[in-house]
Coordinates of C-alpha atoms and ligand atoms in Angstrom, one line a residue:
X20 CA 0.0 0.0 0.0
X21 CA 1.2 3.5 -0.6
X22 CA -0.4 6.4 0.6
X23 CA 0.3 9.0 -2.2
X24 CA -3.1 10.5 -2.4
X25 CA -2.6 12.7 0.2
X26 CA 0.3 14.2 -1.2
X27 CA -0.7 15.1 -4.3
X28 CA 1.0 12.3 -5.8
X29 CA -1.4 12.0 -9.3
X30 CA 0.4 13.3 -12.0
X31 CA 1.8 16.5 -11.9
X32 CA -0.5 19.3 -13.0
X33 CA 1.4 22.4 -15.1
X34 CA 1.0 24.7 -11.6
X35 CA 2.2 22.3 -9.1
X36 CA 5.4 21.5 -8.8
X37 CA 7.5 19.4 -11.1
X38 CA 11.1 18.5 -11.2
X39 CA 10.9 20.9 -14.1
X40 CA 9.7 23.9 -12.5
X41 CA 12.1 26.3 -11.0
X42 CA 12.8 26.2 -6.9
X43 CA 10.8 29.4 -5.7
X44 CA 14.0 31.3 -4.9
X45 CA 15.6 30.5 -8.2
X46 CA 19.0 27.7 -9.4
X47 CA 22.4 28.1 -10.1
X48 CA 22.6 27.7 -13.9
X49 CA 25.0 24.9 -14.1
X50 CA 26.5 22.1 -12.5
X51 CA 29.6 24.4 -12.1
X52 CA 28.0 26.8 -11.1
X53 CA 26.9 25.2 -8.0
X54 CA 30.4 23.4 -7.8
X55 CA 32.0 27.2 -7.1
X56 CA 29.5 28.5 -5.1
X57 CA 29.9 25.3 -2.7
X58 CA 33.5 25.4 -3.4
X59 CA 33.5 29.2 -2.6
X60 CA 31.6 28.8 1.0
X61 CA 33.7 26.0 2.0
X62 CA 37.1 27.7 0.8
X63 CA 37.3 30.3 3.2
X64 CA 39.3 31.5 6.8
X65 CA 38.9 28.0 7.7
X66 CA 41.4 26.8 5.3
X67 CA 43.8 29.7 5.1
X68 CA 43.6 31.3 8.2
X69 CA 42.1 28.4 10.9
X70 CA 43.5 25.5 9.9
X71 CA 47.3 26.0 9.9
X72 CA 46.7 27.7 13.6
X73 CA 45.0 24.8 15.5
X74 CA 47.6 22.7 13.3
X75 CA 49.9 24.4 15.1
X76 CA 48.0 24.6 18.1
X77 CA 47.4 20.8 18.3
X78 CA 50.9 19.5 17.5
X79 CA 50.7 18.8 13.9
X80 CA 50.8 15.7 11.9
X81 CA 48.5 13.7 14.3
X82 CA 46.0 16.1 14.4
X83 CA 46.2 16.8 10.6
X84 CA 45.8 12.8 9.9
X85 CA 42.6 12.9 12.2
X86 CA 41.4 16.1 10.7
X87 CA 41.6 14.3 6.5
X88 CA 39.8 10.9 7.9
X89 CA 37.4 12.9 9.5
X90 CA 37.1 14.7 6.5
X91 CA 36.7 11.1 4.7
X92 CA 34.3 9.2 6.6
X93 CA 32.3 11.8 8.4
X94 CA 32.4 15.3 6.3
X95 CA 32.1 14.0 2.9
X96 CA 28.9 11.9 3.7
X97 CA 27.1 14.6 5.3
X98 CA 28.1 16.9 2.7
X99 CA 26.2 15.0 0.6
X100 CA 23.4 14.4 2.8
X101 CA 22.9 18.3 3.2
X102 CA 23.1 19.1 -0.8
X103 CA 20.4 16.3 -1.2
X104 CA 17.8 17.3 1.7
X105 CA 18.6 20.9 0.5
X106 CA 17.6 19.7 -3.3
X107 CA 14.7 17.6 -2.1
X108 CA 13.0 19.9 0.1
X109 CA 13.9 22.9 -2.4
X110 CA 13.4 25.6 0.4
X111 CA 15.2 27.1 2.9
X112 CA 16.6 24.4 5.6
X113 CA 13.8 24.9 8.5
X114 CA 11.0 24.8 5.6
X115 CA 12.9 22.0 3.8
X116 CA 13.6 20.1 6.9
X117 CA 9.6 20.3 7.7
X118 CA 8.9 19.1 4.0
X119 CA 10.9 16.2 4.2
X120 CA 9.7 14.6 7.7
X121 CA 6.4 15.0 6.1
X122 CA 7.3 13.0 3.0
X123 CA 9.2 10.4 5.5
X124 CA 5.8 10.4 7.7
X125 CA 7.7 11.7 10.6
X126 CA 7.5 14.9 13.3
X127 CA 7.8 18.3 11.9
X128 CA 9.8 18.6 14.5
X129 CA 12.6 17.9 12.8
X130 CA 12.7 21.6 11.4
X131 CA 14.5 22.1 14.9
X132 CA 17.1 21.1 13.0
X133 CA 16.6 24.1 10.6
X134 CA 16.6 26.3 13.0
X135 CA 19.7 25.4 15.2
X136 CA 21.6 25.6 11.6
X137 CA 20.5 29.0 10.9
X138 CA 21.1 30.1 14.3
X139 CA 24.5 28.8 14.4
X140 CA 25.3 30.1 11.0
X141 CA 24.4 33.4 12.9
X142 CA 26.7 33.4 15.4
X143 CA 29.8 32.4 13.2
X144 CA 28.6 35.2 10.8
X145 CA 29.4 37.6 13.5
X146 CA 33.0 36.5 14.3
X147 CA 33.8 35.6 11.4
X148 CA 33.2 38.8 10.1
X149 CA 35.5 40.3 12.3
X150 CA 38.4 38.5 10.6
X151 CA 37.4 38.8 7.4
X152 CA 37.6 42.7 8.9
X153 CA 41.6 41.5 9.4
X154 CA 42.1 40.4 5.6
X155 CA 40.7 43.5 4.6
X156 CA 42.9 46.0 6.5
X157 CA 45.5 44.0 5.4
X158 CA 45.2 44.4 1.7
X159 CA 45.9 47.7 2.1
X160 CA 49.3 47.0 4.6
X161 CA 50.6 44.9 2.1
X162 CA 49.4 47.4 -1.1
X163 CA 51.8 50.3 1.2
X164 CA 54.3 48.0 1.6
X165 CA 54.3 48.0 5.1
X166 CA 55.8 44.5 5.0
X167 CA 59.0 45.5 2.8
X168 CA 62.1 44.4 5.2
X169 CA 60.3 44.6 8.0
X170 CA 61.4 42.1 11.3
X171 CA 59.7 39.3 12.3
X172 CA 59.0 41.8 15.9
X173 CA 58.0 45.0 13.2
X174 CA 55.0 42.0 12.0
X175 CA 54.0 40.9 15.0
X176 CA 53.9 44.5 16.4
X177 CA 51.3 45.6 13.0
X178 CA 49.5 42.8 13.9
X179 CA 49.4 43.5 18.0
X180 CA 48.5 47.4 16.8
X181 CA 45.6 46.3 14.9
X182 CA 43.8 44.3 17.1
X183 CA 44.6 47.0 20.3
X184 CA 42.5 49.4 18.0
X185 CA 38.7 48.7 18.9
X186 CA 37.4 51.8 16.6
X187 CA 39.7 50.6 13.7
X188 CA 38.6 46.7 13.8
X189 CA 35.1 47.8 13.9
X190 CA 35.0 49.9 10.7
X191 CA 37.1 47.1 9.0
X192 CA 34.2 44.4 10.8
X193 CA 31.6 46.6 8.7
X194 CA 33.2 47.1 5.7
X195 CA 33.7 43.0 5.5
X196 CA 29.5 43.3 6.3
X197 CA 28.8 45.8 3.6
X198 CA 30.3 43.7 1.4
X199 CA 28.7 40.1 2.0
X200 CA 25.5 42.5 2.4
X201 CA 25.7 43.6 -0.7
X202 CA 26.3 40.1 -2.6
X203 CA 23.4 38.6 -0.7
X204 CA 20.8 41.5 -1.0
X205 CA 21.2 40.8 -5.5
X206 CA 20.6 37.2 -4.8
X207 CA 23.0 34.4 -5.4
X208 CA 23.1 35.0 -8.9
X209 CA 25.0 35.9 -12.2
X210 CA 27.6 37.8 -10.5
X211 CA 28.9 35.9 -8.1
X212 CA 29.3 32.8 -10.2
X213 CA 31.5 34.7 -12.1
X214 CA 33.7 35.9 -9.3
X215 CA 33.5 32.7 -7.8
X216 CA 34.8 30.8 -10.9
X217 CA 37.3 33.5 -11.3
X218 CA 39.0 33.7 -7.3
X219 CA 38.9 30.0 -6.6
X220 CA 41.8 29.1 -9.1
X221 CA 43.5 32.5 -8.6
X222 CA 43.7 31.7 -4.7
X223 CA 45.0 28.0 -6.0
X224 CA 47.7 29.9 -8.4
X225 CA 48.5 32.3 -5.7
X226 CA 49.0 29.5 -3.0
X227 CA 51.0 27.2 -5.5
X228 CA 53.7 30.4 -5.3
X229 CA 53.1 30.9 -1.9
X230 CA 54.3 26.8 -1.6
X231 CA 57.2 27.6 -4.0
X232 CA 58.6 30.5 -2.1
X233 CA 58.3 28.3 1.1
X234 CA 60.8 25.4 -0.9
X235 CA 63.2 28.5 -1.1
X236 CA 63.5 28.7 2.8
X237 CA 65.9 26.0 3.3
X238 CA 63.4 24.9 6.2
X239 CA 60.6 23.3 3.5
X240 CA 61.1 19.7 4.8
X241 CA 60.8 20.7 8.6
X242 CA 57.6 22.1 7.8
X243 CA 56.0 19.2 5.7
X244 CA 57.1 16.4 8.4
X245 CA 55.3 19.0 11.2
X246 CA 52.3 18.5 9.0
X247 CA 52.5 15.2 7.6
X248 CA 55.1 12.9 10.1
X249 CA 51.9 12.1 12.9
X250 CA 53.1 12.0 16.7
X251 CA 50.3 10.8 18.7
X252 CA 51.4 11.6 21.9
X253 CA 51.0 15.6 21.1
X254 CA 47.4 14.6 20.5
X255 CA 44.9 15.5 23.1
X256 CA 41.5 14.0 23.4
X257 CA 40.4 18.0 23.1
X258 CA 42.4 18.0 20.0
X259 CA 40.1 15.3 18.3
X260 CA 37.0 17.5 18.6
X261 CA 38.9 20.1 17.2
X262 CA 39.8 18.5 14.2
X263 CA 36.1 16.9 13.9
X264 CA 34.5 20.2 14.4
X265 CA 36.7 21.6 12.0
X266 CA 36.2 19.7 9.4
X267 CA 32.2 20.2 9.7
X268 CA 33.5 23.9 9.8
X269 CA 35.4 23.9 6.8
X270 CA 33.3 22.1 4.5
X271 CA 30.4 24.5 5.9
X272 CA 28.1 21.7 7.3
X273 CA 26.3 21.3 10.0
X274 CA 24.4 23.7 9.9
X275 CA 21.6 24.3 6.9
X276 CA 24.3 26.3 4.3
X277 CA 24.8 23.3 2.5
X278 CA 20.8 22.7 2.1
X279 CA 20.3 26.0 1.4
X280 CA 22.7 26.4 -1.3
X281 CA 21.6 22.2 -2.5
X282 CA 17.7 24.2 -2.7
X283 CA 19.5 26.1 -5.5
X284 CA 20.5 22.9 -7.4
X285 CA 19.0 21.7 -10.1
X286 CA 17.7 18.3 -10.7
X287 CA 19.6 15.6 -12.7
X288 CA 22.9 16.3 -11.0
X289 CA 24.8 14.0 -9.4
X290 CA 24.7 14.9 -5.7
X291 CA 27.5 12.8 -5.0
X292 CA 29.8 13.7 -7.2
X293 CA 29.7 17.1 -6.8
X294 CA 30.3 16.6 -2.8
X295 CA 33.1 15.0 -3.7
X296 CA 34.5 17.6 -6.2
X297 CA 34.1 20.4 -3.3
X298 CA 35.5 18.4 -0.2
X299 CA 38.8 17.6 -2.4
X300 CA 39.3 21.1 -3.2
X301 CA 38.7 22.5 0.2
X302 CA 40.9 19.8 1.5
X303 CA 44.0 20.7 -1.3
X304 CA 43.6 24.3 0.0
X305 CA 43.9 24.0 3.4
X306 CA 47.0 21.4 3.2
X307 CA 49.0 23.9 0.5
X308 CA 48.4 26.8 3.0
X309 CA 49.7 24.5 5.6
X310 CA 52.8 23.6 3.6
X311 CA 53.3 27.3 2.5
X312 CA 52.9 28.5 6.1
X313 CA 54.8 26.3 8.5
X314 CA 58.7 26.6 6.4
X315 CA 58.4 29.9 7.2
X316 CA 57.3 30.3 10.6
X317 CA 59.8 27.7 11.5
X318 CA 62.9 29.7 9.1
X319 CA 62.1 32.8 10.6
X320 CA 62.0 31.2 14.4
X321 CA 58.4 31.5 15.2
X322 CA 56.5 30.0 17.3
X323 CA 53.8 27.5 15.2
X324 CA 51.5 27.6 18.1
X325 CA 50.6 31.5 18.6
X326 CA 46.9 31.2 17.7
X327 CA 44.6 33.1 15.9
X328 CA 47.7 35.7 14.4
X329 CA 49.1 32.9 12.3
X330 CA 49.2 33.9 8.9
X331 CA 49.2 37.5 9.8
X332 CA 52.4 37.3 11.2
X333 CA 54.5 34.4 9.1
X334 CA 53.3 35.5 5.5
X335 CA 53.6 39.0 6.1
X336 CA 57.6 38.3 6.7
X337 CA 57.8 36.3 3.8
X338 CA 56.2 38.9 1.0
X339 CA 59.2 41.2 3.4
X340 CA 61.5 39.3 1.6
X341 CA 60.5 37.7 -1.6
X342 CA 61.1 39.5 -4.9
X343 CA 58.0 41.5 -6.1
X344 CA 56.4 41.2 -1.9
X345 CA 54.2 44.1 -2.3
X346 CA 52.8 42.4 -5.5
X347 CA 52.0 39.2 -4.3
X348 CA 51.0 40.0 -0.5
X349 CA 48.7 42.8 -1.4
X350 CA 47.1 39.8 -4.1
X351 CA 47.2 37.1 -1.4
X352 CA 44.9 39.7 1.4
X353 CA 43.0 40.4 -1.7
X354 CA 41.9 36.7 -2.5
X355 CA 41.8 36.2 1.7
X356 CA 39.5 38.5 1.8
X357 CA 37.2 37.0 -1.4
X358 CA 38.2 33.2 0.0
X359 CA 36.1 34.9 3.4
X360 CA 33.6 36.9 1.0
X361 CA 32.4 33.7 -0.6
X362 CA 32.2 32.0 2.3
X363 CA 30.4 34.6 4.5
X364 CA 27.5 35.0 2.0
X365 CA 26.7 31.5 2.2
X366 CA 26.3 32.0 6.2
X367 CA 23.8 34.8 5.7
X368 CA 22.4 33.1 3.1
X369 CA 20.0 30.6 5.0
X370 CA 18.7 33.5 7.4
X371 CA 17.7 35.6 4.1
X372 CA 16.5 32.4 2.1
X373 CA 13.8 32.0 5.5
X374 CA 13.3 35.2 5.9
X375 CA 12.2 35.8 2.1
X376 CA 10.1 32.7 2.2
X377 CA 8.1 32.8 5.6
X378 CA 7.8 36.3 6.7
X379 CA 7.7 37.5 2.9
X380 CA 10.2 40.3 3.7
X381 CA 12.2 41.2 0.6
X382 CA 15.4 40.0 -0.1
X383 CA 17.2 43.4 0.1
X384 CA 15.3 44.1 3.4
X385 CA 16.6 41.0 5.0
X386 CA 19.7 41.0 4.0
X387 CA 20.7 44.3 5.4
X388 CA 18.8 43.2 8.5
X389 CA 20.5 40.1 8.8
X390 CA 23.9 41.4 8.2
X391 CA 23.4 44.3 10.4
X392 CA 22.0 41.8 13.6
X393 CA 25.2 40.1 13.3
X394 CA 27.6 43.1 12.7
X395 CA 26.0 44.4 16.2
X396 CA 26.8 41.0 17.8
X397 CA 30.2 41.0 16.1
X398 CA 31.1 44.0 18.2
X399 CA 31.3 41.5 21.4
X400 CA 34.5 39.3 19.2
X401 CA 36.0 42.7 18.7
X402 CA 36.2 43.7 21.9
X403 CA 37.9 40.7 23.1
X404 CA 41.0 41.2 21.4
X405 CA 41.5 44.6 23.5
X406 CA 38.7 46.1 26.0
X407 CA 37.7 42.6 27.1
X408 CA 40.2 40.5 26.1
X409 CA 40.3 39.6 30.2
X410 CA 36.4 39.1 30.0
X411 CA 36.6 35.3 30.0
X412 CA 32.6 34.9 31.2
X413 CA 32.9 31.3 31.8
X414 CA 36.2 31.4 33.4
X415 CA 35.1 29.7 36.5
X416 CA 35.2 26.7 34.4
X417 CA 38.5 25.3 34.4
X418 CA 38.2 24.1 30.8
X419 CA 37.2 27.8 29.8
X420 CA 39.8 29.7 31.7
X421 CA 41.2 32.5 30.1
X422 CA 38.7 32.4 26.9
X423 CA 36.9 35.5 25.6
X424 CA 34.0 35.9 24.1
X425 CA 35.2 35.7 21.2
X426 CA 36.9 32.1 21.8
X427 CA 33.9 31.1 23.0
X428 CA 31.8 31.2 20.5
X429 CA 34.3 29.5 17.9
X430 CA 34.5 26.7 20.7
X431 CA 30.5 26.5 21.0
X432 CA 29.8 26.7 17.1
X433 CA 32.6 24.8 15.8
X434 CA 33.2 22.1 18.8
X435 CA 29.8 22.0 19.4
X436 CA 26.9 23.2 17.4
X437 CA 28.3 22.0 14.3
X438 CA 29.1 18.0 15.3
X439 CA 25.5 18.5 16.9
X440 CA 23.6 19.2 13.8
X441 CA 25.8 17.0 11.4
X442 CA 24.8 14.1 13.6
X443 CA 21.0 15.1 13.2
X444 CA 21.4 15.2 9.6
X445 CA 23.3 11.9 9.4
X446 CA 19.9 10.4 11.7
X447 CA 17.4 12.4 9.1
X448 CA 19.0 11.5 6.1
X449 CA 20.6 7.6 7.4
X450 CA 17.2 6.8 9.4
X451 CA 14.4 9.0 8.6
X452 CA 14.4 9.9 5.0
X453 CA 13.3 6.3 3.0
X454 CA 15.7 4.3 1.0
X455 CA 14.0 5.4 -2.5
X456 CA 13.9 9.2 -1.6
X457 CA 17.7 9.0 -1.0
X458 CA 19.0 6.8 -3.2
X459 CA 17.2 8.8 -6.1
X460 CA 18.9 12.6 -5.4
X461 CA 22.3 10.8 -4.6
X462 CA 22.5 9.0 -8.1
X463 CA 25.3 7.4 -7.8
X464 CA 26.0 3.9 -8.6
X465 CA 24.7 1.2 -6.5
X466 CA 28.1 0.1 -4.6
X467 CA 28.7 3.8 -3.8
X468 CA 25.2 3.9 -2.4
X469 CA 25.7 1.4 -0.1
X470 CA 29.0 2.9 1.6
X471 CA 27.3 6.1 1.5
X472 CA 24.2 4.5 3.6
X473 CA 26.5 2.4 5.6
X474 CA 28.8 5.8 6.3
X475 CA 26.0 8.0 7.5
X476 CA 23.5 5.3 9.3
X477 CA 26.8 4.1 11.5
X478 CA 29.9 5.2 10.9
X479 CA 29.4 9.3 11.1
X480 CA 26.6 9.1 14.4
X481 CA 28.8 6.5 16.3
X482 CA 32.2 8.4 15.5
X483 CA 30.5 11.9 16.5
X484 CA 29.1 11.0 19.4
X485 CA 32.0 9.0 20.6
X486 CA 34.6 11.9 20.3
X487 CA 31.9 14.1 22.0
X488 CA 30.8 12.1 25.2
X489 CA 35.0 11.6 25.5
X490 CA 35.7 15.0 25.6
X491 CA 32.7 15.7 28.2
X492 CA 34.5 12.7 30.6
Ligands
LIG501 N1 33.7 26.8 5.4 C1 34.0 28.2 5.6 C2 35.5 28.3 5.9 O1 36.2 27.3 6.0 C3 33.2 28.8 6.7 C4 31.8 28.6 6.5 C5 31.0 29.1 5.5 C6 31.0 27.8 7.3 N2 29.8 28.6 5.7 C7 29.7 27.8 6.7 C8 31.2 27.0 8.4 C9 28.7 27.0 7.3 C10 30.2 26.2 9.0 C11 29.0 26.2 8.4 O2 36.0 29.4 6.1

């Protein structure tokens, strides 16, 4: 027995909706086109600007071989669980999420899910901003040459000036706004599939020199055994989440941006595919800025473990010295700061794509007020790199001592939130969502199928939960 009636299941009348008809908030126009754009919000500070600091942070190679298989097993599955609910439910994720239990014959309470993804999105939006803020000020150090000669102390000291400047971060924090305002307020469209298919291989070209200049440091080799030589006893048990939340951070899962840019896909693509195209480039990226990164920091005596400063204070010494530096470090902030641009869009992106469809505000309208909401909530991560950067408001814990606000909320979004809603889309999409509804966005061969289903019904849910209820022990 199957109980289409109710769901309009006789054929397809011209007004209802048909696999033909467009999604209501429009498609990308190719199969590229969606490739960039997902390439584009998973390329992004994550890869160039987070990754080689917690892989300093954490030790290195250990964390960096955890970080690729959970990348593997976990990311890549869920990425292409995301893209598919997104393309099935063809609305934003709360709305698509509510579709989709109803097809399943489940609780519409699985839009929850929707809404912890939009609200996380949210909160990285506003932080995340703020660094993008960084890039941005620094295209215009590097364009004056600020870097020419200059020690290794001279960086660091640009670096400590910037951040002790709340007034300055903040107009550079809005500036990084206007701009992902203004790309989201004209819809996902024309124009930024053309900027996207034009940055993503300059930031590759530009990182390929990067890697070359690095080889010229006489200290190439110490850097690629930090990354790639594993050492397990510099791993910490924290360290695993780190590199698990991280890779739901850097391929953008987690939370809804992956179903809401998959509501923009058209049908007959290969879901799976294109998951894998994206997770392989994000992942080439972030392992080139890794090997262009650490020869440096370790020729020039630097510490690989400062933090958050990382790349602002190891490349900056290297365009110092290379021939044509001003050249090629104002070009590298400049495709930072798109590598962020393409990425912060896609966080305000499911906010808008909800706000358009259920409270019928226009796209414009939302997207200002979005942006705005989380500029005003960005002025907290600011503030705790100088005014507050004592305010550690769950320092009582011994696990948060010494955080900021600002560190908190990368620990509760990526460490948290993130692992949290990739394990509810591995239950929706392993456990809820039938065989036949999967199997048929996927389209992938049958042997690939079954991994995929055997990947997200066990493999991701048991793995995520495992690293999480260690690191609550
Ligand atoms: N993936 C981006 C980066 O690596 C950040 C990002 C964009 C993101 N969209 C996201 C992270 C959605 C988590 C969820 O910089």
């Amino acid at each position: 027995m199957t109980e289409i009636s109710s769901l309009g299941g006789t054929r397809a009348e011209p007004v209802t909706i048909s696999a033909a008809a467009p999604a209501p908030h429009g498609m990308w126009s190719s199969r590229m086109a969606f490739i960039l754009a997902a390439t584009g919000s998973a390329v992004g500070l994550g890869n160039v600007w987070k990754f080689p600091y917690i892989t300093g942070e954490n030790g290195g190679g250990a964390f960096v071989l955890v970080y690729l298989a959970c990348i593997a097993i976990i990311g890549l599955p869920i990425m292409m669980a995301e893209v598919m609910m997104g393309r099935r439910g063809r609305q934003s994720p709360i709305n698509s999420m509510r579709r989709l239990a109803a097809e399943a014959g489940r609780s519409r309470r699985w839009a929850a899910v929707g809404w912890f993804g939009i609200t996380a999105a949210f909160l990285i939006l506003s932080f995340y901003s703020v660094i993008g803020g960084w890039a941005v000020a620094y295209v215009f150090q590097a364009g004056q040459g600020a870097f020419g000669g200059a020690s290794a102390e001279a960086i660091s000291g640009l670096f400590s000036g910037l951040l002790a400047d709340p007034w300055t971060l903040l107009a550079w924090h809005g500036a990084f706004m206007v701009l992902t305002i203004l790309v989201v307020a004209r819809g996902v469209s024309g124009g930024l599939e053309k900027a996207t298919s034009f940055m993503m291989p300059a930031l590759f070209v530009i990182l390929l020199i990067l890697v070359g200049y690095a080889m010229t440091t006489g200290r190439f080799g110490d850097g690629f055994s930090f990354l790639f030589s594993p050492d397990f006893s510099k791993l910490s048990v924290g360290g695993v989440l780190t590199a698990l939340g991280h890779a739901f951070f850097t391929l953008s899962l987690g939370m809804g941006v992956m179903m809401a840019y998959g509501s923009y896909v058209p049908p007959g693509i290969s879901v799976a595919k294109t998951a894998v195209a994206v997770a392989a480039m994000d992942t080439a990226v972030a392992l080139l800025a890794g090997l262009a990164i650490f020869p440096i920091v370790f020729a020039n005596g630097l510490e690989a473990s400062v933090g958050p400063g990382l790349v602002f204070k190891t490349l900056p010494l290297a365009f110092g010295q290379m021939p044509f530096g001003t050249v090629f470090g104002t070009l590298f902030f400049v495709l930072l700061v798109f590598a962020a641009w393409t990425s912060s869009i896609s966080l305000l992106e499911p906010l808008v794509e909800w706000l358009e469809e259920h409270r019928g505000i226009n796209r414009i309208a939302a997207a200002v007020g979005g942006g705005f909401a989380a500029w005003l909530l960005g002025v907290a991560s600011v503030l705790s790199f100088n005014l507050w950067a004592d305010v550690a408001p769950l320092g009582m814990f011994e696990a948060f001592a010494g955080k900021t606000i600002f560190d908190l909320l990368d620990y509760l979004t990526a460490n948290i939130m993130l692992p949290l809603g990739g394990l509810a889309v591995a239950l929706f999409a392993g456990w809820t969502m039938t065989g036949a509804a999967t199997r048929d966005e996927l389209r992938m061969g049958e042997a690939g199928y079954r991994v995929w289903r055997f990947l997200i019904r066990y493999v991701s849910p048991v793995a995520v939960a495992t690293v999480f209820i260690y690191n609550l022990l």
